[in-house]
PDB file of C-alpha atoms and ligand atoms in Angstrom:
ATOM      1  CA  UNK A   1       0.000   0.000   0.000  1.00  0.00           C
ATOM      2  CA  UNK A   2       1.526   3.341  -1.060  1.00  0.00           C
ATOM      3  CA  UNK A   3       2.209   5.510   1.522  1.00  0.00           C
ATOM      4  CA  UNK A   4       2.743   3.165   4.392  1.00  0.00           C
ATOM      5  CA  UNK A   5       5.696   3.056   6.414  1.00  0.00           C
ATOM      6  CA  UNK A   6       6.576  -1.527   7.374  1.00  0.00           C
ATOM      7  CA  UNK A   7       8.577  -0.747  10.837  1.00  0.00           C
ATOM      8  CA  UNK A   8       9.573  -4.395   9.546  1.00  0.00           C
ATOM      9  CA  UNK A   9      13.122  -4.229   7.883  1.00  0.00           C
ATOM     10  CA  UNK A  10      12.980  -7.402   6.767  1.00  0.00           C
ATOM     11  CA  UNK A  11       9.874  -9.860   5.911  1.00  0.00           C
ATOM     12  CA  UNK A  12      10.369 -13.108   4.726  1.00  0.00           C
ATOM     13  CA  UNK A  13       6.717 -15.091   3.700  1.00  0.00           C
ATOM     14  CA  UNK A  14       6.375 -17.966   3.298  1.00  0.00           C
ATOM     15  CA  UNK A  15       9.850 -18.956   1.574  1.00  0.00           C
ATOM     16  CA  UNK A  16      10.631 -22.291   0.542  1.00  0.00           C
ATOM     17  CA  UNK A  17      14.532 -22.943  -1.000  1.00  0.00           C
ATOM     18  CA  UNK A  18      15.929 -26.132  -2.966  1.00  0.00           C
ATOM     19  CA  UNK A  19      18.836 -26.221  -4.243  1.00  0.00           C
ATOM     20  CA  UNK A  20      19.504 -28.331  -7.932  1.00  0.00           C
ATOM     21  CA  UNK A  21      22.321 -31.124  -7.230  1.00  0.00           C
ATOM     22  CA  UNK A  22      22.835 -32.685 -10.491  1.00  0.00           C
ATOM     23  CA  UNK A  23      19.237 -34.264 -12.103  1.00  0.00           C
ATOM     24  CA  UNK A  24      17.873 -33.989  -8.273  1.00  0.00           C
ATOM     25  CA  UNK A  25      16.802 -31.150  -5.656  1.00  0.00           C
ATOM     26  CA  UNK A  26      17.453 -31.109  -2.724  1.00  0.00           C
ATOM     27  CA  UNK A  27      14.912 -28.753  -0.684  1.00  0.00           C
ATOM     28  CA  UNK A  28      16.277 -27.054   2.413  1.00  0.00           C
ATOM     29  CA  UNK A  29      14.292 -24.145   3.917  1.00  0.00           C
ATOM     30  CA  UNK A  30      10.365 -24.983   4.027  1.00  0.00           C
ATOM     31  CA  UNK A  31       7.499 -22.346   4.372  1.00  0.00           C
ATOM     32  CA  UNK A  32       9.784 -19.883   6.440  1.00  0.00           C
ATOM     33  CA  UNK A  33       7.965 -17.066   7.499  1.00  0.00           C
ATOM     34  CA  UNK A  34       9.282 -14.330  10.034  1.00  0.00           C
ATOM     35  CA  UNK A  35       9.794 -10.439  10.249  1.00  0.00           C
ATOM     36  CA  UNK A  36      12.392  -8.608  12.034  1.00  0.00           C
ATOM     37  CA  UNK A  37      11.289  -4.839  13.089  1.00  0.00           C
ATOM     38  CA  UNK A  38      14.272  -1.987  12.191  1.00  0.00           C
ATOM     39  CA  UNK A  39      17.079  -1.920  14.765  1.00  0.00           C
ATOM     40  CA  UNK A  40      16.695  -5.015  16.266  1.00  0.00           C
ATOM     41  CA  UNK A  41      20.097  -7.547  17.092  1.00  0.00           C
ATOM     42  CA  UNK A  42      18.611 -11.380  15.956  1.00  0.00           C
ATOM     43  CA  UNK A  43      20.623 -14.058  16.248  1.00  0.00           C
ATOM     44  CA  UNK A  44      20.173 -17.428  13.673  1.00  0.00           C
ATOM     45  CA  UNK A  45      21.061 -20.198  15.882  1.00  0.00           C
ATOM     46  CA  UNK A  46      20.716 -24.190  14.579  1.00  0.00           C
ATOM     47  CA  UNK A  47      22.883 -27.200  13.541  1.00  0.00           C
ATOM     48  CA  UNK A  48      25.593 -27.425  11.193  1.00  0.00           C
ATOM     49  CA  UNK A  49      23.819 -27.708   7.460  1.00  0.00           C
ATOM     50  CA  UNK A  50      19.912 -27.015   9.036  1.00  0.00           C
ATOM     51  CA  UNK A  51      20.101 -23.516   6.445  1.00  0.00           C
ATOM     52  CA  UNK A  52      21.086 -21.074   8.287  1.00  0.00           C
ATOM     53  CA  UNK A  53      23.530 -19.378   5.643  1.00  0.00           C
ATOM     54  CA  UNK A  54      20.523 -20.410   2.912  1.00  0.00           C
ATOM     55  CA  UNK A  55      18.609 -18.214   5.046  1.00  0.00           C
ATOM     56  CA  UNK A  56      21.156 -15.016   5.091  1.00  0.00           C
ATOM     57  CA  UNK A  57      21.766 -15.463   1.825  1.00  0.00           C
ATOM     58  CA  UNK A  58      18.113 -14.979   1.148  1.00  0.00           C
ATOM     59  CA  UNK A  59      17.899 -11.971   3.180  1.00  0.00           C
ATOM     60  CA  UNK A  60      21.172 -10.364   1.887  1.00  0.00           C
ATOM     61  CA  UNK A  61      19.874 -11.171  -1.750  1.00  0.00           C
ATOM     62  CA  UNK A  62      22.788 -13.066  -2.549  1.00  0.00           C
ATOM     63  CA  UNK A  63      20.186 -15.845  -4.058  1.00  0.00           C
ATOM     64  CA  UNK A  64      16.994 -15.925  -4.529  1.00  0.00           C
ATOM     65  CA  UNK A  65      13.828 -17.998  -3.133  1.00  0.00           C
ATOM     66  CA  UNK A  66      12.264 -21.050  -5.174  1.00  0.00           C
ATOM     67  CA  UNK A  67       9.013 -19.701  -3.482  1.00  0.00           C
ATOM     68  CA  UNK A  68       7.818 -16.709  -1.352  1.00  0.00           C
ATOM     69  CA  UNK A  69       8.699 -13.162  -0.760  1.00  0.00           C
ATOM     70  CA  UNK A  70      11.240 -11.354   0.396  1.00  0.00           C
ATOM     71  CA  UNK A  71      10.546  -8.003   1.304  1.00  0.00           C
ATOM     72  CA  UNK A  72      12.670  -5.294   2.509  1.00  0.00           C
ATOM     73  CA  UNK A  73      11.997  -2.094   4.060  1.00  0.00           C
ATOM     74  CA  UNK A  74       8.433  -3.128   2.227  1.00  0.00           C
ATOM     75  CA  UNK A  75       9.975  -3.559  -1.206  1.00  0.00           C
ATOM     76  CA  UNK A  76       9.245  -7.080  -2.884  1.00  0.00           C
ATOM     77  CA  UNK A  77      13.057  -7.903  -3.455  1.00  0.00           C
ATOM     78  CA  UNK A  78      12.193 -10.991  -4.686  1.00  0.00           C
ATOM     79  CA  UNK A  79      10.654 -10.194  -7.781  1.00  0.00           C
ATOM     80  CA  UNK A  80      13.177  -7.256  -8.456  1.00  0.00           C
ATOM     81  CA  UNK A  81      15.297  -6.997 -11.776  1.00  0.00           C
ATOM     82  CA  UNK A  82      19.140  -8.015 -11.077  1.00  0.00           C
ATOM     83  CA  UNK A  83      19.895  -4.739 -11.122  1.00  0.00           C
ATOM     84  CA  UNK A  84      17.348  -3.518  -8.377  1.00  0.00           C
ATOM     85  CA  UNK A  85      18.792  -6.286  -6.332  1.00  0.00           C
ATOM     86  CA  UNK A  86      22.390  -5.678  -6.800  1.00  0.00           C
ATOM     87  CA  UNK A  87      21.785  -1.798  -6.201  1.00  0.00           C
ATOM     88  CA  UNK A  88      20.160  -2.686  -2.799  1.00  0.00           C
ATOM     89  CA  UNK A  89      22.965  -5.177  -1.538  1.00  0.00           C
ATOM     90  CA  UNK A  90      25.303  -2.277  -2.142  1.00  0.00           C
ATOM     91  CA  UNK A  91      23.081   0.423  -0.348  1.00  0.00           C
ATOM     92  CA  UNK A  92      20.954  -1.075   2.271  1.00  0.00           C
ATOM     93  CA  UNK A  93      23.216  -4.480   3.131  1.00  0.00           C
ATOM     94  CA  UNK A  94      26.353  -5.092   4.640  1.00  0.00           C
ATOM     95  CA  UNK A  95      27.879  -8.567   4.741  1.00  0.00           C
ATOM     96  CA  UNK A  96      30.192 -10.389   7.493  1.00  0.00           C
ATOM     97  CA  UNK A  97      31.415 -13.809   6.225  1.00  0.00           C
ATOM     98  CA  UNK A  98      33.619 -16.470   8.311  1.00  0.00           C
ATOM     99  CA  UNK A  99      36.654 -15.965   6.374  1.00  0.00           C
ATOM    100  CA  UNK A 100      36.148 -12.276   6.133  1.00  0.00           C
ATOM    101  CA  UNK A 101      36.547 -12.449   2.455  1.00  0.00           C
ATOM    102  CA  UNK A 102      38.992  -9.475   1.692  1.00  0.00           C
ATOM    103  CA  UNK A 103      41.019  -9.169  -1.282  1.00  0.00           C
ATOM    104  CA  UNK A 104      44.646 -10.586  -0.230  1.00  0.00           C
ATOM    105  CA  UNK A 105      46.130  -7.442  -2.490  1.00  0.00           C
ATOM    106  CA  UNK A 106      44.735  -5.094  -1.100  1.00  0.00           C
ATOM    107  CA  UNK A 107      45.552  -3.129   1.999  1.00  0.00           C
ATOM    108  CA  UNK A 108      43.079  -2.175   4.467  1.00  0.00           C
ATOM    109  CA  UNK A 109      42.058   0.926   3.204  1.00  0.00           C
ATOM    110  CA  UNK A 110      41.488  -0.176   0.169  1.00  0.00           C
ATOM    111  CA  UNK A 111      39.341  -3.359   0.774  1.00  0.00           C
ATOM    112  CA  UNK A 112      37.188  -1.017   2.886  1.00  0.00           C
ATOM    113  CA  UNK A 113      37.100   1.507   0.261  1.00  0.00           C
ATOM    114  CA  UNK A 114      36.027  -1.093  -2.186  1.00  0.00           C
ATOM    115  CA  UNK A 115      32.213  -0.836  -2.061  1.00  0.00           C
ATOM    116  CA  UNK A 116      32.146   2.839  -2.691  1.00  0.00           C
ATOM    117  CA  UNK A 117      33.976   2.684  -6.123  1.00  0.00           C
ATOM    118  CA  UNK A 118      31.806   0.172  -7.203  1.00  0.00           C
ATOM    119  CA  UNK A 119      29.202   2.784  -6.402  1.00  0.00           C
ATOM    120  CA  UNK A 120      31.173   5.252  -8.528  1.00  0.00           C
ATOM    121  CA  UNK A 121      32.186   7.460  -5.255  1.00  0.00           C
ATOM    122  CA  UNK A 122      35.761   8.936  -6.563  1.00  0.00           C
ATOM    123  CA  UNK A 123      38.764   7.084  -5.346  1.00  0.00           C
ATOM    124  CA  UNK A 124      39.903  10.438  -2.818  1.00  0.00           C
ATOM    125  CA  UNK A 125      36.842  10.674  -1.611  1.00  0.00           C
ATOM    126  CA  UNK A 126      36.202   6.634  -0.983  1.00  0.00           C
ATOM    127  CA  UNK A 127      39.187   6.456   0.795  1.00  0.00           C
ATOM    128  CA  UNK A 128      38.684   9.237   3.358  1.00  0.00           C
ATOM    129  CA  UNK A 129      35.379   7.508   4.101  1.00  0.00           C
ATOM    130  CA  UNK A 130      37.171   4.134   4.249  1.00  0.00           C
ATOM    131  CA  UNK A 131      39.510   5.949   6.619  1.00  0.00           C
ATOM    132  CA  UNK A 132      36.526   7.164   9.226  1.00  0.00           C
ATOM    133  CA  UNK A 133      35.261   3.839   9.040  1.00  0.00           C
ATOM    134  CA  UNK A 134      38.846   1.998  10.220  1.00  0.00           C
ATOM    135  CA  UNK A 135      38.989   4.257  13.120  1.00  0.00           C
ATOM    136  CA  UNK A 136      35.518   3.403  13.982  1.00  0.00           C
ATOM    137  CA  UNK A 137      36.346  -0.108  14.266  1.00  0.00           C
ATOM    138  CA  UNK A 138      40.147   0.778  15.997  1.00  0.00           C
ATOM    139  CA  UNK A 139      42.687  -0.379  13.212  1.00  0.00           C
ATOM    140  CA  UNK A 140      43.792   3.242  11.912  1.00  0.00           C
ATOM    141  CA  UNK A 141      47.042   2.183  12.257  1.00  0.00           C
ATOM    142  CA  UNK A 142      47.067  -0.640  10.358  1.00  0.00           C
ATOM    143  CA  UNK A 143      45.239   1.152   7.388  1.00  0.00           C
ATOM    144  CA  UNK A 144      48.465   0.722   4.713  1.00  0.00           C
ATOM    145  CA  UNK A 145      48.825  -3.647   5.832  1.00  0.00           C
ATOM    146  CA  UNK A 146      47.576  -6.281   3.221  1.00  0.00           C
ATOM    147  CA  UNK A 147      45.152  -9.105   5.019  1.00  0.00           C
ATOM    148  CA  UNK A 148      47.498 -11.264   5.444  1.00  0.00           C
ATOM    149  CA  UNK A 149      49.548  -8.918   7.663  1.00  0.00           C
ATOM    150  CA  UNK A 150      46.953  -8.952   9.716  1.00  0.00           C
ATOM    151  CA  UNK A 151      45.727 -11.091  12.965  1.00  0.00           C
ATOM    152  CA  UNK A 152      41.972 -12.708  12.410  1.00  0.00           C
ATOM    153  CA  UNK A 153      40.597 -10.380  14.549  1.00  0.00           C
ATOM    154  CA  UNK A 154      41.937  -7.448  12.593  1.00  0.00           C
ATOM    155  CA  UNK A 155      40.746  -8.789   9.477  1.00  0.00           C
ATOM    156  CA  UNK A 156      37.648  -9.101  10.776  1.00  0.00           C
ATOM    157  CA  UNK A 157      37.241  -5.163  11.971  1.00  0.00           C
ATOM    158  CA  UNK A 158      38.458  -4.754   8.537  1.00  0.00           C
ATOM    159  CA  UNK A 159      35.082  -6.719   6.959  1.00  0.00           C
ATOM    160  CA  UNK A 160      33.222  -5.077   9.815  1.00  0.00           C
ATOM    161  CA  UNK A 161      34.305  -1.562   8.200  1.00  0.00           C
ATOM    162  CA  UNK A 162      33.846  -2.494   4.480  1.00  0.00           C
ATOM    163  CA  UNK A 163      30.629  -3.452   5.496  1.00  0.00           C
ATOM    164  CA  UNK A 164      29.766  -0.381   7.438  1.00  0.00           C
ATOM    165  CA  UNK A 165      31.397   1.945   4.283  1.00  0.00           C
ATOM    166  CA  UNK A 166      28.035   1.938   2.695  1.00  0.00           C
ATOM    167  CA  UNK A 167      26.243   3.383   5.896  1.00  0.00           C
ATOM    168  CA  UNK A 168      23.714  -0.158   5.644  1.00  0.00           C
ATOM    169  CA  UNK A 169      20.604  -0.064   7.196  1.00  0.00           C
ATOM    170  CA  UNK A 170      21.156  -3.564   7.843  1.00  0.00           C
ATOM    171  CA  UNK A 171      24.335  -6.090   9.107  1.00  0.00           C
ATOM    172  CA  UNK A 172      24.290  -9.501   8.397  1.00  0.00           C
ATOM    173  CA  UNK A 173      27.225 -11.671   9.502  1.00  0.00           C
ATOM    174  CA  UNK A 174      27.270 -15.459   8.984  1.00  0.00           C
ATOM    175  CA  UNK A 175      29.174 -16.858  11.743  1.00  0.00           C
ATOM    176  CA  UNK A 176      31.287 -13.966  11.795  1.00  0.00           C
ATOM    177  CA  UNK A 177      33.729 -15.012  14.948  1.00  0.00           C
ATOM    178  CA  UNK A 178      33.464 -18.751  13.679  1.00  0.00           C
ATOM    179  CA  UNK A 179      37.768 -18.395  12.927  1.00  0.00           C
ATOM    180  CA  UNK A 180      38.522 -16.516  16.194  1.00  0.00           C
ATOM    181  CA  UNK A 181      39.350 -17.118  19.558  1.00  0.00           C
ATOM    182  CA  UNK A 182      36.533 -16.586  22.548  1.00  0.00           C
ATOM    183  CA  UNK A 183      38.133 -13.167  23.413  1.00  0.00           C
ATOM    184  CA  UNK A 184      38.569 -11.890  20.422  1.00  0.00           C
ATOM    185  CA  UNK A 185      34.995 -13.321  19.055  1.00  0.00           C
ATOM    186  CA  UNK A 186      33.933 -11.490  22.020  1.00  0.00           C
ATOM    187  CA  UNK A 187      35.658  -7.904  21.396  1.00  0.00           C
ATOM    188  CA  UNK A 188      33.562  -8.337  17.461  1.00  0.00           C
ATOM    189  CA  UNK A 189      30.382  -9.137  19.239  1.00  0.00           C
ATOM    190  CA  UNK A 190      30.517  -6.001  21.452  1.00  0.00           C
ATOM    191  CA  UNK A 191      31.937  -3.975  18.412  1.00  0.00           C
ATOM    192  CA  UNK A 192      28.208  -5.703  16.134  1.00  0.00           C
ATOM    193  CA  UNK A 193      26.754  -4.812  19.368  1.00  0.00           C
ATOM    194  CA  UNK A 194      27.582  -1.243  20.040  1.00  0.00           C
ATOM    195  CA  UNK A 195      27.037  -0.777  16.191  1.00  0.00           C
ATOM    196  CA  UNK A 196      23.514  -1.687  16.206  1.00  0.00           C
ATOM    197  CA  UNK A 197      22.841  -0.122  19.648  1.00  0.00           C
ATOM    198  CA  UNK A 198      24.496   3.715  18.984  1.00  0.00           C
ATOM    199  CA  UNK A 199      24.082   3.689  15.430  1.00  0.00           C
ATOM    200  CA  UNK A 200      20.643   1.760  14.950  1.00  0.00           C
ATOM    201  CA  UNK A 201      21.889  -0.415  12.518  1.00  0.00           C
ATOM    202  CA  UNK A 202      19.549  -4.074  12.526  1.00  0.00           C
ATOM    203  CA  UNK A 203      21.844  -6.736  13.609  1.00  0.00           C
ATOM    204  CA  UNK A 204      21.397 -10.438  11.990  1.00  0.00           C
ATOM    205  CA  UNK A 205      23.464 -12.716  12.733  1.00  0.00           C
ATOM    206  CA  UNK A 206      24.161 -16.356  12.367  1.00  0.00           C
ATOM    207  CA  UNK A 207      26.526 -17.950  15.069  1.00  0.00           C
ATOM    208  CA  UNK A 208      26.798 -21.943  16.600  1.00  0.00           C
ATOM    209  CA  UNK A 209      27.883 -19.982  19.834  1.00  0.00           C
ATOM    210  CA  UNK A 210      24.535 -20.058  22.307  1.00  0.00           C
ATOM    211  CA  UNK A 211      26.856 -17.648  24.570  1.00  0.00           C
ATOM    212  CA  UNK A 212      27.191 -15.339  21.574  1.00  0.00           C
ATOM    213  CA  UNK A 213      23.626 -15.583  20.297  1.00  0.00           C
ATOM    214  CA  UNK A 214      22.117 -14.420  24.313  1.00  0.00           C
ATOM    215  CA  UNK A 215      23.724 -11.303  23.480  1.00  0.00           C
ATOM    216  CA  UNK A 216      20.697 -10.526  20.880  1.00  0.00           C
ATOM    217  CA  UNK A 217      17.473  -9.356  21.502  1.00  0.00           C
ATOM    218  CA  UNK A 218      15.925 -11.747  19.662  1.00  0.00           C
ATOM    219  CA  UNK A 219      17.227 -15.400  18.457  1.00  0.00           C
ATOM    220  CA  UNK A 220      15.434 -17.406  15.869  1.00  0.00           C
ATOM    221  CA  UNK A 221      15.890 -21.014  15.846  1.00  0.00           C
ATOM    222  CA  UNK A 222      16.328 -23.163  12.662  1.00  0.00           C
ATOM    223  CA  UNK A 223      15.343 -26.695  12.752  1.00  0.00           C
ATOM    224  CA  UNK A 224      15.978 -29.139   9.642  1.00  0.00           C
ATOM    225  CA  UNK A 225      15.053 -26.164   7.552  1.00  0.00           C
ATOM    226  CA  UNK A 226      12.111 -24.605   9.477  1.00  0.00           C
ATOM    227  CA  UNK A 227      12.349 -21.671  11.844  1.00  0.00           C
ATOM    228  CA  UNK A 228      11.184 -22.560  15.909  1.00  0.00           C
ATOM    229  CA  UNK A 229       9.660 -19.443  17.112  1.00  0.00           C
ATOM    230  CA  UNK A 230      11.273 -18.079  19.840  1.00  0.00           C
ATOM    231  CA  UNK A 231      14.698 -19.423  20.631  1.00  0.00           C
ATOM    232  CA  UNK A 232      14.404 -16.960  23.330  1.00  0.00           C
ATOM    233  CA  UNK A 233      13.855 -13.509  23.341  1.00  0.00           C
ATOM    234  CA  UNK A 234      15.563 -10.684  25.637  1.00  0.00           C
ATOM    235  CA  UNK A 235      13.062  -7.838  24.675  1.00  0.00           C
TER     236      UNK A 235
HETATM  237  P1  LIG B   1      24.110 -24.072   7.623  1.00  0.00           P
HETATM  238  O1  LIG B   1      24.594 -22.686   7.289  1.00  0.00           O
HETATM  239  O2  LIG B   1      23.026 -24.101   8.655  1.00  0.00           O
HETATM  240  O3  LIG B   1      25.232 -24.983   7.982  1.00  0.00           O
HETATM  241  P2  LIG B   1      23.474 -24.239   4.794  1.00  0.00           P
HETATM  242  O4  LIG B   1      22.404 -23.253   4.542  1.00  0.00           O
HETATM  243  O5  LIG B   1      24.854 -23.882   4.379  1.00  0.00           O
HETATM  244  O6  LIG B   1      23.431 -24.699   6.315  1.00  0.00           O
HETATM  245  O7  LIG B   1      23.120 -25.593   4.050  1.00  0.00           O
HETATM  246  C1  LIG B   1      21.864 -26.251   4.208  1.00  0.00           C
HETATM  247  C2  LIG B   1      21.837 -27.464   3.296  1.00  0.00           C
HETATM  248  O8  LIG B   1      21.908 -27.027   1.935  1.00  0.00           O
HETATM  249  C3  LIG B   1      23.012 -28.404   3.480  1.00  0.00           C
HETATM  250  O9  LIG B   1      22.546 -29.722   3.326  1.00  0.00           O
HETATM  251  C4  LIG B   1      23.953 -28.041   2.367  1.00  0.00           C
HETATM  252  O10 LIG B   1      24.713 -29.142   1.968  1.00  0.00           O
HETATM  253  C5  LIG B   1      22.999 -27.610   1.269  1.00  0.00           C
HETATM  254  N1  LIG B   1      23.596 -26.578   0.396  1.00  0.00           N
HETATM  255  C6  LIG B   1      24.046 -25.371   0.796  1.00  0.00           C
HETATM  256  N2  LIG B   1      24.487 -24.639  -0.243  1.00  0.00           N
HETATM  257  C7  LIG B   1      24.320 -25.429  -1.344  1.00  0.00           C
HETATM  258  C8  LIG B   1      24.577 -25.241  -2.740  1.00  0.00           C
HETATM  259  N3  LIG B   1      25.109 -24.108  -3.216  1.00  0.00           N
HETATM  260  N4  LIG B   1      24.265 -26.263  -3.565  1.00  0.00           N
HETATM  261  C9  LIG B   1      23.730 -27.395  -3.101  1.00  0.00           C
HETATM  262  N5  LIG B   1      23.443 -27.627  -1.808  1.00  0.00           N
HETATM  263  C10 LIG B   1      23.735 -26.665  -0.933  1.00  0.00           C
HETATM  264 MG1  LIG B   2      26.504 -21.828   7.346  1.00  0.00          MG
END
């Protein structure tokens, strides 16, 4: 309906998800249906190969649904062009993956600055954001080191601010402290934390860690590929 402001940031209805494996499918999220209001922390929480990263890959448009909607800020995403969806990753979305996924050749700054050129931001100007976003996340001193100069928790702060760059209305990070030790996993929960707390950016995120996932207001629990309403809920 024109005009009318969804509080929910995200909206998934009624999605199913197979994925083809040679002349078979193999189905793996079934009628999932959920909403998660604007600046909420959620935490994904289920077994190894249930769909959890199916799931965030859904609602970061990385792939899209065999059947259902999935609507963000309102918008059907699911029936938008390639283009509409690619435009939206890069505006609304940032993206936390495991390995952190930077680009070995690059140094910090310029991973970080990465999204904004592909926006067409000029390279000076990219940079000095990339730069504000590094001291954000404390590694303004190691702005000029290549990844794998780096310690796992750096290189993590270093996703955290290439995904921040883009000023995202939404995080999602798939087992984001899944390669680092319980300390430092810890220091890039509170850093996700205070993020979505001071800056009222909607948290999702998947992690195996039940200590990890208490931290968010809200957990959702997937089961063989079906969401169990609530895992808990701190709000
Ligand atoms: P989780 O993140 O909870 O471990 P996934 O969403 O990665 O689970 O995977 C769910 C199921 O889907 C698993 O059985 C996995 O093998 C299968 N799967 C995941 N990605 C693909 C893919 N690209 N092609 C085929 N099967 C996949
Ligand atoms: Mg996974």
């Amino acid at each position: 309906m024109p005009g009318v402001i969804d509080a929910d940031l995200i909206r998934l209805e009624g999605i199913t998800h197979a994925y083809a494996t040679g002349a078979s499918t193999q189905a793996v999220l079934h009628d999932v249906s959920f909403s998660i209001p604007a600046g909420l922390s959620c935490a994904i929480v289920g077994a190894s190969g249930s769909g959890k990263s199916t799931l965030l890959n859904l609602i970061g448009l990385l792939d899209e649904p065999t059947s259902g909607r999935v609507l963000l800020a309102g918008e059907d995403m699911s029936r938008a062009s390639a283009e509409v969806r690619a435009i939206a990753r890069n505006r609304i979305i940032g993206f936390v993956f495991q390995s952190f996924n930077l680009l070995p050749r690059l140094d910090a700054l310029d991973n970080v600055a990465l999204p904004l050129l592909h926006r067409g931001v000029p390279r000076q100007q990219a940079r000095q954001a990339a730069q504000a976003q590094l001291e954000r996340v404390g590694l303004t001193n190691r702005r000029h080191h290549r990844p794998a100069d780096m310690s796992g928790g750096q290189r993590q702060r270093v996703a955290i601010a290439r995904a921040l760059v883009g000023d995202p209305a939404l995080l999602l990070a798939d087992e984001p402290t899944g390669n680092l030790d319980s300390q430092t996993a810890q220091d890039i929960i509170n850093l996700l934390l205070s993020l979505n707390r001071e800056c009222g950016t909607t948290l999702v995120l998947v992690t195996h860690d039940s200590g990890l996932a208490g931290r968010m207001a809200r957990c959702l629990q997937v089961v063989d590929g079906r969401i169990r309403f609530p895992g808990y809920c701190n709000q």
